[in-house]
Amino acid sequence: MGTGADQRFHLDQDGHSITVVRSSGGRRTELLVDGRVVAATRTPRHAPTELGGEFTEGGVPRRFTVRVGRADIPGGEPLCTLETGGQSYLMPVLPLTPAEQWPAEPTPSPRTPAEMWARWREHRRRPPV
């Protein structure tokens, strides 16, 4: 995903949906908890972005921090982490639309007739979808 597109990071944590969305060009970053915007900020040009939020766990509010770094290389993906309760969790990048999804990796060609036979047998065993 290049810098011209929105970027979304997502993690399900303790029964809550936590999402970070960076706007095109990385000028604005929003933090959503369970689909609701809880924090937003202008993204610093040369520094990591830090946003704070909280979710309720068993009636007790639990604070957390999300940090979004800058991409190491032009056009690369920044690193996004969720920090809560002394633990740090990597938030993976998720595509915003089906058109942005990564293509499935092709299955490599079989190297031997035995490998081809094993694949054919495995394919025949799978129940129809």
N, CA and C of each residue as an Amber inpcrd file, in Angstrom:
protein
   387
   0.8560000  -1.1590000   0.0000000   0.0000000   0.0000000   0.0000000
   0.9010000   1.2200000   0.0000000   0.7270000   2.1310000  -0.8970000
   1.5590000   3.3150000  -0.9900000   1.0890000   4.3950000  -0.0540000
   1.7960000   5.5330000  -0.1170000   1.4530000   6.6300000   0.7690000
   0.2310000   7.3870000   0.2900000  -0.2530000   7.1480000  -0.9310000
  -1.4040000   7.8680000  -1.4470000  -2.7300000   7.2690000  -1.0100000
  -2.7160000   6.1660000  -0.2930000  -3.9550000   5.5110000   0.1110000
  -4.0970000   5.5250000   1.6250000  -5.3380000   5.4370000   2.0790000
  -5.5730000   5.3050000   3.5150000  -4.9810000   3.9840000   3.9890000
  -4.5620000   3.9570000   5.2400000  -4.0240000   2.7390000   5.8310000
  -4.8550000   2.4000000   7.0520000  -5.1300000   1.1170000   7.2320000
  -5.9130000   0.6830000   8.3840000  -5.1680000  -0.4300000   9.0960000
  -5.0840000  -0.2920000  10.4090000  -4.5010000  -1.3050000  11.2720000
  -5.6230000  -1.7720000  12.1880000  -5.6830000  -3.0730000  12.4640000
  -6.7970000  -3.5800000  13.2670000  -6.3280000  -4.7160000  14.1680000
  -6.9440000  -4.7500000  15.3690000  -6.6690000  -5.8230000  16.3180000
  -7.8950000  -6.0170000  17.1960000  -8.2870000  -7.2520000  17.4140000
  -9.3350000  -7.5610000  18.3880000  -8.6260000  -7.8720000  19.7020000
  -8.9430000  -7.0830000  20.7320000  -8.2550000  -7.2170000  22.0090000
  -9.2680000  -7.2390000  23.1430000  -9.2470000  -8.2880000  23.9420000
 -10.1140000  -8.4100000  25.1160000 -11.5810000  -8.1760000  24.7750000
 -12.0210000  -8.7090000  23.6540000 -13.4240000  -8.5930000  23.2420000
 -13.7920000  -7.2590000  22.6180000 -12.8070000  -6.4300000  22.3110000
 -13.0610000  -5.1290000  21.7030000 -12.3390000  -5.0370000  20.3670000
 -12.9470000  -4.3180000  19.4390000 -12.3750000  -4.0810000  18.1280000
 -11.6270000  -2.7570000  18.1710000 -10.3210000  -2.7930000  17.9190000
  -9.5030000  -1.5870000  17.9530000  -8.9240000  -1.3720000  16.5570000
  -9.1980000  -0.1980000  15.9840000  -8.7950000   0.1140000  14.6230000
  -8.1120000   1.4770000  14.5900000  -7.0630000   1.5740000  13.8050000
  -6.3720000   2.8370000  13.5680000  -6.4290000   3.0970000  12.0710000
  -6.8760000   4.3000000  11.6770000  -6.9570000   4.6720000  10.2670000
  -6.1140000   5.9180000  10.0540000  -5.1440000   5.8060000   9.1310000
  -4.3360000   6.9680000   8.7340000  -4.8330000   7.4340000   7.3870000
  -5.0830000   8.7250000   7.2570000  -5.6160000   9.2670000   6.0140000
  -4.5540000   9.3030000   4.9160000  -5.0170000   9.5520000   3.7020000
  -4.1180000   9.6540000   2.5560000  -3.0150000  10.6580000   2.8550000
  -1.8170000  10.2900000   2.5390000  -0.6850000  11.1600000   2.8130000
  -0.2860000  11.1610000   4.2710000  -1.0040000  10.4660000   5.1330000
  -0.6540000  10.3550000   6.5360000  -0.8150000  11.6410000   7.3240000
  -1.7460000  12.5160000   6.9350000  -1.9020000  13.7920000   7.6360000
  -2.7760000  13.7070000   8.8740000  -3.6440000  12.7210000   8.9560000
  -4.5580000  12.5890000  10.0930000  -4.6540000  11.1160000  10.4730000
  -4.6800000  10.8610000  11.7730000  -4.8010000   9.5010000  12.2890000
  -5.9620000   9.4500000  13.2640000  -6.8150000   8.4310000  13.1020000
  -7.9670000   8.2470000  13.9950000  -7.8810000   6.9030000  14.6790000
  -8.3390000   6.8600000  15.9280000  -8.4050000   5.6370000  16.7180000
  -9.8650000   5.3140000  16.9670000 -10.2840000   4.1120000  16.5890000
 -11.6630000   3.6730000  16.7880000 -11.6820000   2.4780000  17.7280000
 -12.6080000   2.4890000  18.6680000 -12.8350000   1.3530000  19.5600000
 -14.2810000   0.9270000  19.3420000 -14.4670000  -0.3230000  18.9540000
 -15.7940000  -0.8740000  18.6590000 -16.5470000  -0.0030000  17.6490000
 -15.8080000   0.5060000  16.6440000 -16.4200000   1.2700000  15.5570000
 -16.6560000   2.7430000  15.8460000 -16.3190000   3.2290000  17.0270000
 -16.5330000   4.6310000  17.3840000 -15.1890000   5.3390000  17.5080000
 -15.0920000   6.5390000  16.9370000 -13.8670000   7.3120000  17.0210000
 -13.6970000   7.8080000  18.4540000 -12.5650000   7.4510000  19.0810000
 -12.3050000   7.8730000  20.4570000 -11.1520000   8.8670000  20.5390000
 -10.3500000   8.9530000  19.4730000  -9.2500000   9.9120000  19.4460000
  -8.8540000  10.1610000  18.0010000  -8.3980000  11.3700000  17.7250000
  -7.9110000  11.7380000  16.4040000  -6.8600000  12.8210000  16.5690000
  -5.8930000  12.8280000  15.6770000  -4.8370000  13.8230000  15.7540000
  -4.2250000  14.0490000  14.3810000  -3.5910000  15.2080000  14.2320000
  -2.7800000  15.4420000  13.0390000  -1.5150000  14.6150000  13.2030000
  -1.0940000  14.0010000  12.1400000   0.0730000  13.1360000  12.1890000
   1.3390000  13.9640000  12.0360000   2.2760000  13.8750000  12.9830000
   3.5410000  14.6030000  12.8310000   4.2960000  14.1260000  11.5900000
   4.9650000  15.0410000  10.9410000   5.6480000  14.7110000   9.6920000
   6.8010000  13.7220000   9.8930000   7.6190000  13.9330000  10.9180000
   8.8170000  13.1010000  11.0720000   8.8800000  12.4000000  12.4250000
   7.7480000  12.2290000  13.0640000   7.7510000  11.5960000  14.3820000
   6.6100000  10.5830000  14.4600000   6.7140000   9.6170000  15.3540000
   5.6180000   8.6590000  15.5340000   4.3600000   9.3560000  16.0680000
   3.2190000   8.7710000  15.7730000   1.9430000   9.2730000  16.2710000
   1.5440000   8.4370000  17.4740000   1.0440000   9.0810000  18.5120000
   0.6040000   8.3770000  19.7110000  -0.8170000   8.8050000  20.0440000
  -1.6970000   7.8160000  20.2060000  -3.0950000   8.0620000  20.5580000
  -3.4540000   7.2100000  21.7650000  -4.2770000   7.7580000  22.6370000
  -4.7100000   7.0210000  23.8230000  -6.2070000   6.7790000  23.7900000
  -6.6190000   5.7080000  24.4100000  -8.0380000   5.3790000  24.4980000
  -8.2770000   4.4630000  25.6770000  -9.5180000   4.0460000  25.8160000
  -9.8400000   3.0890000  26.8720000 -11.0510000   2.2720000  26.4630000
 -11.1290000   1.0890000  27.0280000 -12.3110000   0.2480000  26.8840000
 -12.6410000  -0.2950000  28.2600000 -13.8870000  -0.6750000  28.4150000
 -14.3410000  -1.1650000  29.7120000 -14.2580000  -2.6790000  29.7340000
 -13.6130000  -3.1910000  30.7570000 -13.4670000  -4.6320000  30.9150000
 -14.0140000  -5.0060000  32.2890000 -15.1770000  -5.6440000  32.3190000
 -15.7950000  -6.0250000  33.5900000 -16.2140000  -4.8160000  34.4100000
 -16.6200000  -3.7430000  33.7470000 -17.0460000  -2.5370000  34.4350000
 -15.9120000  -1.6290000  34.8620000 -14.6610000  -2.0500000  34.5960000
 -13.4960000  -1.2570000  34.9680000 -12.8620000  -0.6940000  33.6930000
 -12.6840000   0.6400000  33.6130000 -12.0270000   1.1920000  32.4290000
 -10.5580000   0.7740000  32.3600000 -10.1270000   0.4250000  31.1630000
  -8.7440000  -0.0160000  30.9550000  -8.1240000   0.8600000  29.8720000
  -7.0930000   1.6080000  30.2470000  -6.4390000   2.5280000  29.3180000
  -5.4510000   1.7810000  28.4150000  -5.2680000   2.2990000  27.2180000
  -4.2740000   1.7530000  26.3060000  -3.7200000   2.8760000  25.4410000
  -2.5990000   2.6140000  24.8230000  -1.9430000   3.5630000  23.9360000
  -1.6460000   2.8690000  22.6160000  -1.8540000   3.5920000  21.5300000
  -1.5120000   3.0930000  20.2010000  -0.4200000   4.0020000  19.6500000
   0.6400000   3.3900000  19.1320000   1.7260000   4.1390000  18.5210000
   1.8670000   3.7120000  17.0640000   1.8980000   4.7140000  16.1790000
   2.0980000   4.4610000  14.7530000   3.3950000   5.1440000  14.3560000
   4.3610000   4.3490000  13.9280000   5.6520000   4.8980000  13.5240000
   5.6160000   5.3950000  12.0970000   6.7340000   5.8710000  11.6430000
   6.8900000   6.2920000  10.2560000   7.4430000   5.1120000   9.4690000
   7.0980000   5.0290000   8.1920000   7.6160000   3.9510000   7.3460000
   9.1240000   4.0990000   7.1950000   9.8370000   2.9850000   7.2510000
  11.2940000   3.0100000   7.1190000  11.7460000   3.3510000   5.7060000
  10.9430000   2.9390000   4.7210000  11.2950000   3.2040000   3.3280000
  10.1170000   3.9060000   2.6480000  10.3760000   4.7320000   1.6450000
   9.2720000   5.3890000   0.9350000   8.3220000   4.3540000   0.3470000
   7.0300000   4.5540000   0.5700000   6.0300000   3.6160000   0.0680000
   5.8500000   2.3940000   0.9440000   6.6080000   2.2890000   2.0330000
   6.5130000   1.1380000   2.9220000   5.4160000   1.3220000   3.9550000
   5.2030000   0.2840000   4.7370000   4.1870000   0.3140000   5.7770000
   4.8020000   0.7160000   7.1090000   4.1460000   1.6120000   7.8430000
   4.6320000   1.9380000   9.1760000   4.3010000   0.8170000  10.1570000
   4.9480000   0.8190000  11.2910000   4.6950000  -0.1500000  12.3470000
   3.6780000   0.4430000  13.3090000   2.6560000  -0.3240000  13.6640000
   1.6120000   0.1350000  14.5800000   1.5230000  -0.8590000  15.7330000
   1.5650000  -0.3460000  16.9720000   1.4920000  -1.2170000  18.1470000
   0.4410000  -0.7190000  19.1300000  -0.1630000  -1.6600000  19.8290000
  -1.1090000  -1.3910000  20.9060000  -0.4050000  -1.7560000  22.2070000
  -0.4040000  -0.8330000  23.1520000   0.2390000  -1.0860000  24.4410000
  -0.8100000  -0.9730000  25.5370000  -0.9790000  -2.0610000  26.2900000
  -1.9500000  -2.0920000  27.3800000  -1.4950000  -3.0870000  28.4280000
  -1.6760000  -2.7380000  29.6790000  -1.3380000  -3.6380000  30.7830000
   0.1020000  -4.0950000  30.7760000   1.0260000  -3.2400000  30.3340000
   2.4340000  -3.6150000  30.3090000   2.8140000  -4.5060000  29.1490000
   1.8920000  -4.7980000  28.2540000   2.1480000  -5.6380000  27.0850000
   2.0560000  -4.8050000  25.8180000   2.7840000  -5.2150000  24.8050000
   2.7620000  -4.5380000  23.5140000   2.3360000  -5.5440000  22.4430000
   1.3720000  -5.1500000  21.5970000   0.8300000  -6.0300000  20.5630000
   0.9590000  -5.3560000  19.2110000   1.4480000  -6.0870000  18.2290000
   1.5550000  -5.5770000  16.8740000   0.1720000  -5.5470000  16.2340000
  -0.1830000  -4.4250000  15.6210000  -1.4680000  -4.2980000  14.9320000
  -1.2090000  -4.4650000  13.4330000  -1.7350000  -5.5240000  12.8120000
  -1.4640000  -5.7570000  11.3950000  -2.2190000  -4.7770000  10.4960000
  -1.6520000  -4.5450000   9.3180000  -2.2910000  -3.7180000   8.2970000
  -3.3940000  -4.5380000   7.6480000  -4.5690000  -3.9280000   7.4770000
  -5.6700000  -4.5870000   6.7940000  -6.1120000  -3.7350000   5.6230000
  -6.4460000  -4.3570000   4.4900000  -6.9270000  -3.5770000   3.3530000
  -8.2840000  -2.9520000   3.6600000  -8.5100000  -1.7430000   3.1230000
  -9.7750000  -1.0430000   3.3370000 -10.8630000  -1.5310000   2.3930000
 -10.4900000  -1.9440000   1.1950000 -11.4630000  -2.4080000   0.2000000
 -10.9830000  -3.7240000  -0.3980000 -11.8880000  -4.5060000  -1.0070000
 -11.4570000  -5.7490000  -1.6500000 -10.4150000  -5.5210000  -2.7480000
 -10.4600000  -4.3580000  -3.4130000  -9.4970000  -4.0790000  -4.4700000
  -8.0780000  -3.9510000  -3.9230000  -7.9420000  -3.6130000  -2.6290000
  -6.6210000  -3.4600000  -2.0230000  -6.0870000  -4.7530000  -1.4320000
  -6.8700000  -5.8270000  -1.4590000  -6.4180000  -7.0790000  -0.8650000
  -5.2690000  -7.6490000  -1.6710000  -4.3690000  -8.2930000  -0.9640000
  -3.2160000  -8.8840000  -1.6140000  -3.6670000 -10.1120000  -2.3970000
  -3.0880000 -10.3390000  -3.5660000  -3.4630000 -11.5420000  -4.3160000
  -2.9500000 -12.7920000  -3.6050000  -3.6960000 -13.8670000  -3.7570000
  -3.2670000 -15.1310000  -3.1640000  -1.9870000 -15.5890000  -3.8500000
  -1.1100000 -16.1630000  -3.0710000   0.1310000 -16.6530000  -3.6600000
  -0.1580000 -17.8980000  -4.4760000   0.4050000 -17.9890000  -5.6700000
   0.1610000 -19.1740000  -6.4910000   0.8450000 -20.3950000  -5.8890000
   0.2500000 -21.5300000  -6.0960000   0.8510000 -22.7780000  -5.6400000
   2.0020000 -23.1180000  -6.5780000   3.1760000 -23.3950000  -6.0370000
   4.3060000 -23.7130000  -6.9200000   4.0540000 -25.0280000  -7.6590000
   4.6580000 -25.1440000  -8.8120000   4.5220000 -26.3620000  -9.6060000
   5.1300000 -27.5360000  -8.8490000   4.5450000 -28.7310000  -9.0230000
   5.1340000 -29.9080000  -8.3610000   6.5160000 -30.1900000  -8.9420000
   7.4190000 -30.6030000  -8.0580000   8.7890000 -30.8660000  -8.4950000
   8.9700000 -32.2990000  -8.9740000   8.1030000 -33.1950000  -8.5160000
   8.2460000 -34.6020000  -8.9070000   6.8710000 -35.1670000  -9.2280000
   6.8220000 -36.2740000  -9.9690000   5.5230000 -36.9190000 -10.2230000
   4.8400000 -37.3570000  -8.9190000   5.6150000 -37.7580000  -7.9170000
   5.0380000 -38.1880000  -6.6420000   4.3390000 -37.0090000  -5.9520000
   4.9310000 -35.8220000  -6.0130000   4.3090000 -34.6470000  -5.4180000
   3.0160000 -34.2900000  -6.1560000   3.0450000 -34.4080000  -7.4890000
   1.8360000 -34.1310000  -8.2730000   0.7300000 -35.1310000  -7.8960000
   1.0750000 -36.4050000  -7.7510000   0.1120000 -37.4430000  -7.3860000
  -0.4700000 -37.1750000  -5.9950000   0.3780000 -36.7730000  -5.0440000
  -0.0800000 -36.4910000  -3.6780000  -1.0450000 -35.3090000  -3.6700000
  -0.7610000 -34.2780000  -4.4450000  -1.6730000 -33.1290000  -4.5230000
  -3.0110000 -33.5350000  -5.1290000  -2.9730000 -34.3530000  -6.1670000
  -4.2120000 -34.7900000  -6.8210000  -5.0630000 -35.5950000  -5.8410000
  -4.4230000 -36.5080000  -5.0770000  -5.1560000 -37.3170000  -4.1000000
  -5.7600000 -36.4340000  -3.0130000  -4.9980000 -35.4450000  -2.5220000
  -5.4940000 -34.5390000  -1.4880000  -6.6900000 -33.7360000  -2.0120000
  -6.5830000 -33.2920000  -3.2440000  -7.6810000 -32.5240000  -3.8520000
  -8.9480000 -33.3750000  -3.9430000  -8.7940000 -34.6380000  -4.2720000
  -9.9660000 -35.5370000  -4.3990000 -10.6070000 -35.8200000  -3.0470000
  -9.8460000 -35.7460000  -1.9710000 -10.3790000 -36.0350000  -0.6290000
 -11.1850000 -34.8860000  -0.0380000 -10.9310000 -33.6740000  -0.4990000
 -11.6200000 -32.5060000   0.0650000 -13.1090000 -32.5600000  -0.2670000
 -13.9500000 -32.2510000   0.7240000 -15.3740000 -32.2120000   0.4280000
 -15.7020000 -30.9890000  -0.4370000 -16.7510000 -31.1060000  -1.2610000
 -17.1040000 -29.9620000  -2.1050000 -17.5600000 -28.7740000  -1.2520000
 -17.2430000 -27.5850000  -1.7350000 -17.5740000 -26.3580000  -0.9880000
 -18.9620000 -25.8980000  -1.3200000
